[in-house]
PDB file of C-alpha atoms in Angstrom:
ATOM      1  CA  MET A  93      -0.153   0.415  -0.176  1.00 93.00           C
ATOM      2  CA  HIS A  94       1.687   3.801  -0.756  1.00 94.00           C
ATOM      3  CA  PHE A  95      -0.204   6.601   0.650  1.00 94.00           C
ATOM      4  CA  ASN A  96       1.534   9.300  -1.513  1.00 91.00           C
ATOM      5  CA  GLU A  97       0.543  13.234  -0.782  1.00 94.00           C
ATOM      6  CA  ARG A  98      -2.117  13.557  -2.933  1.00 95.00           C
ATOM      7  CA  ARG A  99      -3.847  10.600  -1.379  1.00 94.00           C
ATOM      8  CA  LEU A 100      -2.829  11.706   2.302  1.00 95.00           C
ATOM      9  CA  SER A 101      -4.127  14.828   2.054  1.00 94.00           C
ATOM     10  CA  ALA A 102      -7.528  13.167   0.281  1.00 96.00           C
ATOM     11  CA  LEU A 103      -7.668  11.050   3.270  1.00 95.00           C
ATOM     12  CA  GLU A 104     -10.606  11.005   6.265  1.00 96.00           C
ATOM     13  CA  ARG A 105      -9.421  13.319   9.088  1.00 93.00           C
ATOM     14  CA  ARG A 106      -9.562  10.529  12.276  1.00 93.00           C
ATOM     15  CA  TYR A 107      -7.896   7.898   9.381  1.00 95.00           C
ATOM     16  CA  LYS A 108      -5.156   9.996   8.802  1.00 95.00           C
ATOM     17  CA  ALA A 109      -4.771  11.131  12.796  1.00 92.00           C
ATOM     18  CA  ARG A 110      -4.366   7.319  13.293  1.00 93.00           C
ATOM     19  CA  LEU A 111      -2.791   6.120  10.325  1.00 95.00           C
ATOM     20  CA  ILE A 112      -0.311   8.490  11.187  1.00 93.00           C
ATOM     21  CA  ASN A 113       0.147   8.504  14.948  1.00 91.00           C
ATOM     22  CA  SER A 114       1.005   4.670  13.904  1.00 94.00           C
ATOM     23  CA  LEU A 115       3.640   5.182  12.338  1.00 92.00           C
ATOM     24  CA  SER A 116       6.130   6.139  14.823  1.00 91.00           C
ATOM     25  CA  GLY A 117       5.510   2.615  16.775  1.00 93.00           C
ATOM     26  CA  PHE A 118       5.503   1.871  20.149  1.00 94.00           C
ATOM     27  CA  LYS A 119       5.391   4.475  22.634  1.00 95.00           C
ATOM     28  CA  SER A 120       5.823   5.450  26.443  1.00 95.00           C
ATOM     29  CA  ALA A 121       2.375   5.902  27.918  1.00 96.00           C
ATOM     30  CA  ASN A 122       3.046   8.390  31.173  1.00 97.00           C
ATOM     31  CA  LEU A 123       0.075  10.891  33.159  1.00 97.00           C
ATOM     32  CA  VAL A 124       1.101  14.370  33.376  1.00 97.00           C
ATOM     33  CA  GLY A 125      -0.090  15.674  36.858  1.00 97.00           C
ATOM     34  CA  THR A 126      -0.600  19.082  37.807  1.00 97.00           C
ATOM     35  CA  VAL A 127      -2.499  21.594  39.816  1.00 96.00           C
ATOM     36  CA  SER A 128      -3.889  24.798  38.610  1.00 94.00           C
ATOM     37  CA  ALA A 129      -3.484  28.273  40.725  1.00 92.00           C
ATOM     38  CA  GLU A 130      -6.940  27.230  41.870  1.00 93.00           C
ATOM     39  CA  GLY A 131      -5.702  23.789  43.859  1.00 93.00           C
ATOM     40  CA  ILE A 132      -7.746  21.594  41.000  1.00 94.00           C
ATOM     41  CA  THR A 133      -5.813  18.534  40.230  1.00 96.00           C
ATOM     42  CA  ASN A 134      -5.586  17.649  37.154  1.00 96.00           C
ATOM     43  CA  LEU A 135      -4.123  14.272  34.985  1.00 96.00           C
ATOM     44  CA  ALA A 136      -4.008  13.414  31.381  1.00 95.00           C
ATOM     45  CA  MET A 137      -2.188  10.804  28.651  1.00 95.00           C
ATOM     46  CA  VAL A 138       0.508  11.765  27.016  1.00 95.00           C
ATOM     47  CA  SER A 139       2.397   9.249  24.450  1.00 93.00           C
ATOM     48  CA  SER A 140       5.045  12.033  23.355  1.00 94.00           C
ATOM     49  CA  VAL A 141       7.663  11.932  25.998  1.00 96.00           C
ATOM     50  CA  PHE A 142      10.845  12.099  25.338  1.00 96.00           C
ATOM     51  CA  HIS A 143      14.508  12.142  26.831  1.00 96.00           C
ATOM     52  CA  LEU A 144      16.507  14.933  26.223  1.00 96.00           C
ATOM     53  CA  GLY A 145      20.013  14.944  28.433  1.00 96.00           C
ATOM     54  CA  ALA A 146      21.096  13.445  31.504  1.00 96.00           C
ATOM     55  CA  ASN A 147      23.054  16.661  32.701  1.00 96.00           C
ATOM     56  CA  PRO A 148      21.399  18.294  33.332  1.00 96.00           C
ATOM     57  CA  PRO A 149      18.729  15.319  34.018  1.00 97.00           C
ATOM     58  CA  LEU A 150      16.101  16.944  30.572  1.00 98.00           C
ATOM     59  CA  VAL A 151      12.577  15.699  29.255  1.00 97.00           C
ATOM     60  CA  GLY A 152      10.680  16.744  26.743  1.00 97.00           C
ATOM     61  CA  MET A 153       6.817  16.625  25.650  1.00 96.00           C
ATOM     62  CA  ILE A 154       4.629  17.851  22.787  1.00 95.00           C
ATOM     63  CA  ILE A 155       1.575  19.259  23.971  1.00 92.00           C
ATOM     64  CA  ARG A 156      -1.334  19.143  21.131  1.00 86.00           C
ATOM     65  CA  PRO A 157      -1.917  23.065  19.696  1.00 78.00           C
ATOM     66  CA  HIS A 158      -3.490  25.897  22.741  1.00 67.00           C
ATOM     67  CA  SER A 159      -6.487  26.330  20.010  1.00 65.00           C
ATOM     68  CA  VAL A 160      -8.531  25.164  22.588  1.00 59.00           C
ATOM     69  CA  THR A 161      -8.874  24.808  26.712  1.00 66.00           C
ATOM     70  CA  ARG A 162      -5.568  23.146  27.734  1.00 78.00           C
ATOM     71  CA  ASP A 163      -5.740  22.476  31.289  1.00 89.00           C
ATOM     72  CA  THR A 164      -2.222  20.883  31.296  1.00 93.00           C
ATOM     73  CA  LEU A 165      -1.277  23.532  29.189  1.00 93.00           C
ATOM     74  CA  GLU A 166      -2.256  26.118  31.391  1.00 93.00           C
ATOM     75  CA  ASN A 167      -1.764  24.748  34.622  1.00 94.00           C
ATOM     76  CA  ILE A 168       1.821  23.931  33.716  1.00 96.00           C
ATOM     77  CA  GLU A 169       2.503  28.003  32.683  1.00 94.00           C
ATOM     78  CA  THR A 170       1.186  28.852  35.535  1.00 94.00           C
ATOM     79  CA  THR A 171       2.961  26.771  37.970  1.00 96.00           C
ATOM     80  CA  GLY A 172       6.145  26.795  36.131  1.00 96.00           C
ATOM     81  CA  VAL A 173       5.736  22.060  37.658  1.00 97.00           C
ATOM     82  CA  TYR A 174       4.370  18.981  37.284  1.00 98.00           C
ATOM     83  CA  THR A 175       4.832  14.815  37.618  1.00 98.00           C
ATOM     84  CA  LEU A 176       5.228  12.153  34.910  1.00 98.00           C
ATOM     85  CA  ASN A 177       3.797   9.140  35.955  1.00 98.00           C
ATOM     86  CA  GLN A 178       4.206   5.606  34.077  1.00 97.00           C
ATOM     87  CA  VAL A 179       1.426   3.759  32.910  1.00 97.00           C
ATOM     88  CA  SER A 180       1.178  -0.093  34.381  1.00 96.00           C
ATOM     89  CA  ALA A 181      -0.867  -2.684  33.277  1.00 96.00           C
ATOM     90  CA  SER A 182      -2.759  -3.092  36.184  1.00 96.00           C
ATOM     91  CA  PHE A 183      -4.862   0.279  35.477  1.00 97.00           C
ATOM     92  CA  TRP A 184      -4.567   1.678  32.227  1.00 97.00           C
ATOM     93  CA  LYS A 185      -7.748   1.225  31.194  1.00 97.00           C
ATOM     94  CA  GLN A 186      -8.025   3.854  33.768  1.00 97.00           C
ATOM     95  CA  ALA A 187      -5.339   5.919  32.708  1.00 97.00           C
ATOM     96  CA  HIS A 188      -7.077   6.278  28.610  1.00 97.00           C
ATOM     97  CA  GLN A 189      -9.695   7.864  30.418  1.00 96.00           C
ATOM     98  CA  THR A 190      -8.195  10.555  31.231  1.00 95.00           C
ATOM     99  CA  SER A 191      -8.264  11.549  27.850  1.00 92.00           C
ATOM    100  CA  ALA A 192     -11.682  12.703  28.002  1.00 92.00           C
ATOM    101  CA  ARG A 193     -13.064  16.037  27.747  1.00 90.00           C
ATOM    102  CA  TYR A 194     -14.173  16.983  31.336  1.00 91.00           C
ATOM    103  CA  ASP A 195     -14.208  20.242  32.482  1.00 89.00           C
ATOM    104  CA  ALA A 196     -11.605  22.775  34.057  1.00 86.00           C
ATOM    105  CA  GLU A 197     -13.584  22.213  37.749  1.00 90.00           C
ATOM    106  CA  THR A 198     -13.658  17.889  37.677  1.00 92.00           C
ATOM    107  CA  SER A 199     -10.015  16.642  38.677  1.00 95.00           C
ATOM    108  CA  GLU A 200      -9.580  13.768  36.271  1.00 95.00           C
ATOM    109  CA  PHE A 201      -8.067  11.440  39.625  1.00 96.00           C
ATOM    110  CA  TYR A 202     -11.625  11.874  41.231  1.00 94.00           C
ATOM    111  CA  ALA A 203     -13.146  11.265  37.368  1.00 95.00           C
ATOM    112  CA  THR A 204     -11.130   7.752  36.930  1.00 96.00           C
ATOM    113  CA  GLY A 205     -11.105   6.471  40.395  1.00 96.00           C
ATOM    114  CA  LEU A 206      -7.077   7.218  41.065  1.00 97.00           C
ATOM    115  CA  GLY A 207      -5.344   8.130  43.828  1.00 96.00           C
ATOM    116  CA  GLU A 208      -4.240  11.617  44.157  1.00 97.00           C
ATOM    117  CA  GLN A 209      -0.090  11.656  45.836  1.00 97.00           C
ATOM    118  CA  PHE A 210       1.752  14.577  47.372  1.00 96.00           C
ATOM    119  CA  ARG A 211       5.410  14.678  48.666  1.00 96.00           C
ATOM    120  CA  GLU A 212       6.433  16.715  50.814  1.00 95.00           C
ATOM    121  CA  GLY A 213       7.807  19.406  49.260  1.00 95.00           C
ATOM    122  CA  ILE A 214       6.207  19.102  45.422  1.00 96.00           C
ATOM    123  CA  THR A 215       3.300  20.724  45.022  1.00 96.00           C
ATOM    124  CA  ALA A 216       1.920  18.886  41.852  1.00 97.00           C
ATOM    125  CA  PRO A 217       0.560  15.720  42.225  1.00 97.00           C
ATOM    126  CA  PHE A 218       1.522  12.326  41.885  1.00 98.00           C
ATOM    127  CA  VAL A 219      -0.910   8.889  40.605  1.00 98.00           C
ATOM    128  CA  GLU A 220      -0.506   6.633  43.528  1.00 97.00           C
ATOM    129  CA  GLU A 221      -1.197   3.433  41.083  1.00 97.00           C
ATOM    130  CA  SER A 222       1.839   4.404  39.515  1.00 97.00           C
ATOM    131  CA  ALA A 223       5.351   2.605  40.298  1.00 96.00           C
ATOM    132  CA  LEU A 224       7.662   5.029  38.841  1.00 97.00           C
ATOM    133  CA  SER A 225       6.536   8.925  38.523  1.00 98.00           C
ATOM    134  CA  TYR A 226       9.420  11.943  38.964  1.00 98.00           C
ATOM    135  CA  ALA A 227       8.673  15.434  39.427  1.00 98.00           C
ATOM    136  CA  LEU A 228       9.598  18.311  37.290  1.00 98.00           C
ATOM    137  CA  LYS A 229      10.236  22.003  36.531  1.00 98.00           C
ATOM    138  CA  VAL A 230      10.279  23.874  33.639  1.00 97.00           C
ATOM    139  CA  ALA A 231      13.497  24.697  32.176  1.00 97.00           C
ATOM    140  CA  GLU A 232      11.291  25.932  28.139  1.00 97.00           C
ATOM    141  CA  MET A 233       8.354  25.875  26.634  1.00 96.00           C
ATOM    142  CA  THR A 234       8.746  26.804  22.600  1.00 95.00           C
ATOM    143  CA  THR A 235       5.392  26.672  20.147  1.00 95.00           C
ATOM    144  CA  VAL A 236       6.563  24.507  16.992  1.00 94.00           C
ATOM    145  CA  ALA A 237       6.117  26.806  14.156  1.00 94.00           C
ATOM    146  CA  VAL A 238       5.188  24.383  11.379  1.00 94.00           C
ATOM    147  CA  ASN A 239       2.016  22.739  13.215  1.00 92.00           C
ATOM    148  CA  ASP A 240       1.380  25.147  16.881  1.00 92.00           C
ATOM    149  CA  THR A 241       1.946  22.394  19.065  1.00 93.00           C
ATOM    150  CA  VAL A 242       4.303  23.146  22.100  1.00 94.00           C
ATOM    151  CA  MET A 243       7.253  21.264  22.997  1.00 96.00           C
ATOM    152  CA  VAL A 244       7.718  21.367  27.300  1.00 97.00           C
ATOM    153  CA  ILE A 245      11.026  20.876  28.683  1.00 98.00           C
ATOM    154  CA  GLY A 246      11.530  19.582  32.183  1.00 97.00           C
ATOM    155  CA  GLU A 247      13.929  18.847  34.363  1.00 98.00           C
ATOM    156  CA  ILE A 248      13.462  16.184  36.589  1.00 98.00           C
ATOM    157  CA  THR A 249      13.507  17.532  39.981  1.00 98.00           C
ATOM    158  CA  ASP A 250      12.915  13.743  42.074  1.00 97.00           C
ATOM    159  CA  ILE A 251      12.491  10.159  41.104  1.00 97.00           C
ATOM    160  CA  PHE A 252      10.094   7.763  43.138  1.00 97.00           C
ATOM    161  CA  VAL A 253      11.197   4.584  41.824  1.00 97.00           C
ATOM    162  CA  GLU A 254      10.505   0.419  43.147  1.00 95.00           C
ATOM    163  CA  ASP A 255      13.661  -0.381  44.607  1.00 95.00           C
ATOM    164  CA  ILE A 256      13.143  -3.711  42.697  1.00 95.00           C
ATOM    165  CA  ALA A 257      13.215  -1.695  39.523  1.00 96.00           C
ATOM    166  CA  VAL A 258      16.686  -0.045  39.683  1.00 96.00           C
ATOM    167  CA  MET A 259      19.473  -2.243  38.311  1.00 94.00           C
ATOM    168  CA  GLU A 260      23.372  -2.054  39.931  1.00 92.00           C
ATOM    169  CA  ASP A 261      24.810   0.291  36.992  1.00 91.00           C
ATOM    170  CA  GLY A 262      21.587   2.544  37.424  1.00 94.00           C
ATOM    171  CA  TYR A 263      19.457   0.883  34.659  1.00 93.00           C
ATOM    172  CA  ILE A 264      15.552   0.720  35.567  1.00 96.00           C
ATOM    173  CA  ASP A 265      14.027  -2.739  34.531  1.00 95.00           C
ATOM    174  CA  ILE A 266      10.282  -1.218  33.328  1.00 94.00           C
ATOM    175  CA  GLU A 267       9.603  -4.451  32.922  1.00 94.00           C
ATOM    176  CA  THR A 268       9.789  -5.458  36.322  1.00 94.00           C
ATOM    177  CA  LEU A 269       7.046  -2.470  36.834  1.00 95.00           C
ATOM    178  CA  ASP A 270       4.409  -3.825  34.764  1.00 94.00           C
ATOM    179  CA  THR A 271       4.828  -0.946  32.312  1.00 95.00           C
ATOM    180  CA  VAL A 272       2.721  -1.026  29.041  1.00 96.00           C
ATOM    181  CA  ALA A 273       3.266   0.633  26.214  1.00 96.00           C
ATOM    182  CA  VAL A 274       1.146   2.925  23.441  1.00 95.00           C
ATOM    183  CA  SER A 275       0.862   2.885  20.022  1.00 94.00           C
ATOM    184  CA  GLY A 276      -0.952   4.743  17.569  1.00 91.00           C
ATOM    185  CA  LEU A 277      -4.337   6.531  19.609  1.00 88.00           C
ATOM    186  CA  ASP A 278      -5.792   3.720  21.397  1.00 92.00           C
ATOM    187  CA  ALA A 279      -3.810   0.253  21.640  1.00 94.00           C
ATOM    188  CA  TYR A 280      -1.252  -0.684  24.735  1.00 95.00           C
ATOM    189  CA  HIS A 281       0.583  -3.420  24.962  1.00 96.00           C
ATOM    190  CA  VAL A 282       2.483  -5.285  27.259  1.00 94.00           C
ATOM    191  CA  THR A 283       6.671  -6.026  25.910  1.00 91.00           C
ATOM    192  CA  GLN A 284       8.786  -8.579  26.103  1.00 90.00           C
ATOM    193  CA  ARG A 285      12.565  -7.649  26.648  1.00 90.00           C
ATOM    194  CA  LEU A 286      15.324  -9.338  23.791  1.00 89.00           C
ATOM    195  CA  GLY A 287      18.266  -8.527  25.983  1.00 91.00           C
ATOM    196  CA  ARG A 288      20.341  -5.705  26.775  1.00 90.00           C
ATOM    197  CA  LEU A 289      23.648  -5.130  24.939  1.00 90.00           C
ATOM    198  CA  ALA A 290      27.058  -3.939  25.693  1.00 89.00           C
ATOM    199  CA  TYR A 291      27.952  -0.194  23.999  1.00 89.00           C
ATOM    200  CA  ALA A 292      28.830  -0.618  20.607  1.00 91.00           C
ATOM    201  CA  LYS A 293      32.419  -0.118  19.141  1.00 92.00           C
ATOM    202  CA  PRO A 294      33.408  -0.222  15.471  1.00 93.00           C
ATOM    203  CA  ASP A 295      36.334  -2.887  16.289  1.00 90.00           C
ATOM    204  CA  LEU A 296      33.989  -5.315  18.353  1.00 88.00           C
ATOM    205  CA  PRO A 297      31.474  -7.498  17.292  1.00 91.00           C
ATOM    206  CA  THR A 298      28.067  -6.788  18.704  1.00 91.00           C
ATOM    207  CA  ARG A 299      26.935  -8.802  21.899  1.00 90.00           C
ATOM    208  CA  CYS A 300      24.984  -9.193  24.797  1.00 90.00           C
ATOM    209  CA  LEU A 301      25.595  -7.746  28.566  1.00 85.00           C
ATOM    210  CA  GLY A 302      27.003 -10.164  30.434  1.00 67.00           C
ATOM    211  CA  ASP A 303      28.725 -12.180  27.805  1.00 58.00           C
ATOM    212  CA  ASP A 304      32.616 -12.897  28.674  1.00 52.00           C
ATOM    213  CA  GLU A 305      35.176 -10.732  27.150  1.00 45.00           C
TER     214      GLU A 305
END
């Protein structure tokens, strides 16, 4: 099947959205926790989180254009802080439900039954059920000129993760936490790790970590 520019431009809007969103494959499933200036908490599903750097520890995410009310974006702009909470297999349906268009006075925590958790010194809420969560402060916000989406870059200030998932070398084994992945707009997956590979060097063959030298 071949979709050229002419055929893509002629596609029905929702069909095209599902098609294009599926191209990037598996993505991490995260809930963004924020709170408004009035103290109303908000929770939103995002699959656009990406690593930007470790020193300083930066993570980016893309939020859709601000052409309509975006409680998550407005809360981040107002408070400058937010949390990211990875979704596990035990609550993926509730996580998806946060994408419904609730009014600004309704907290998605309340609407979906997910636990609202506050930690000392951090004003944004965490998802109690999440086994891997982290708090961030805004480092930069940029509007992407080509489509008016907003790239939010956050600096990680605090990480909360189950001890069992953190390996001796710092690697987080997210499969231990039953983390799920997203493809397209509405498909959720559990994963199976093939293995971890040693640092690639041009003069050495590819090898798995733990293999004899």
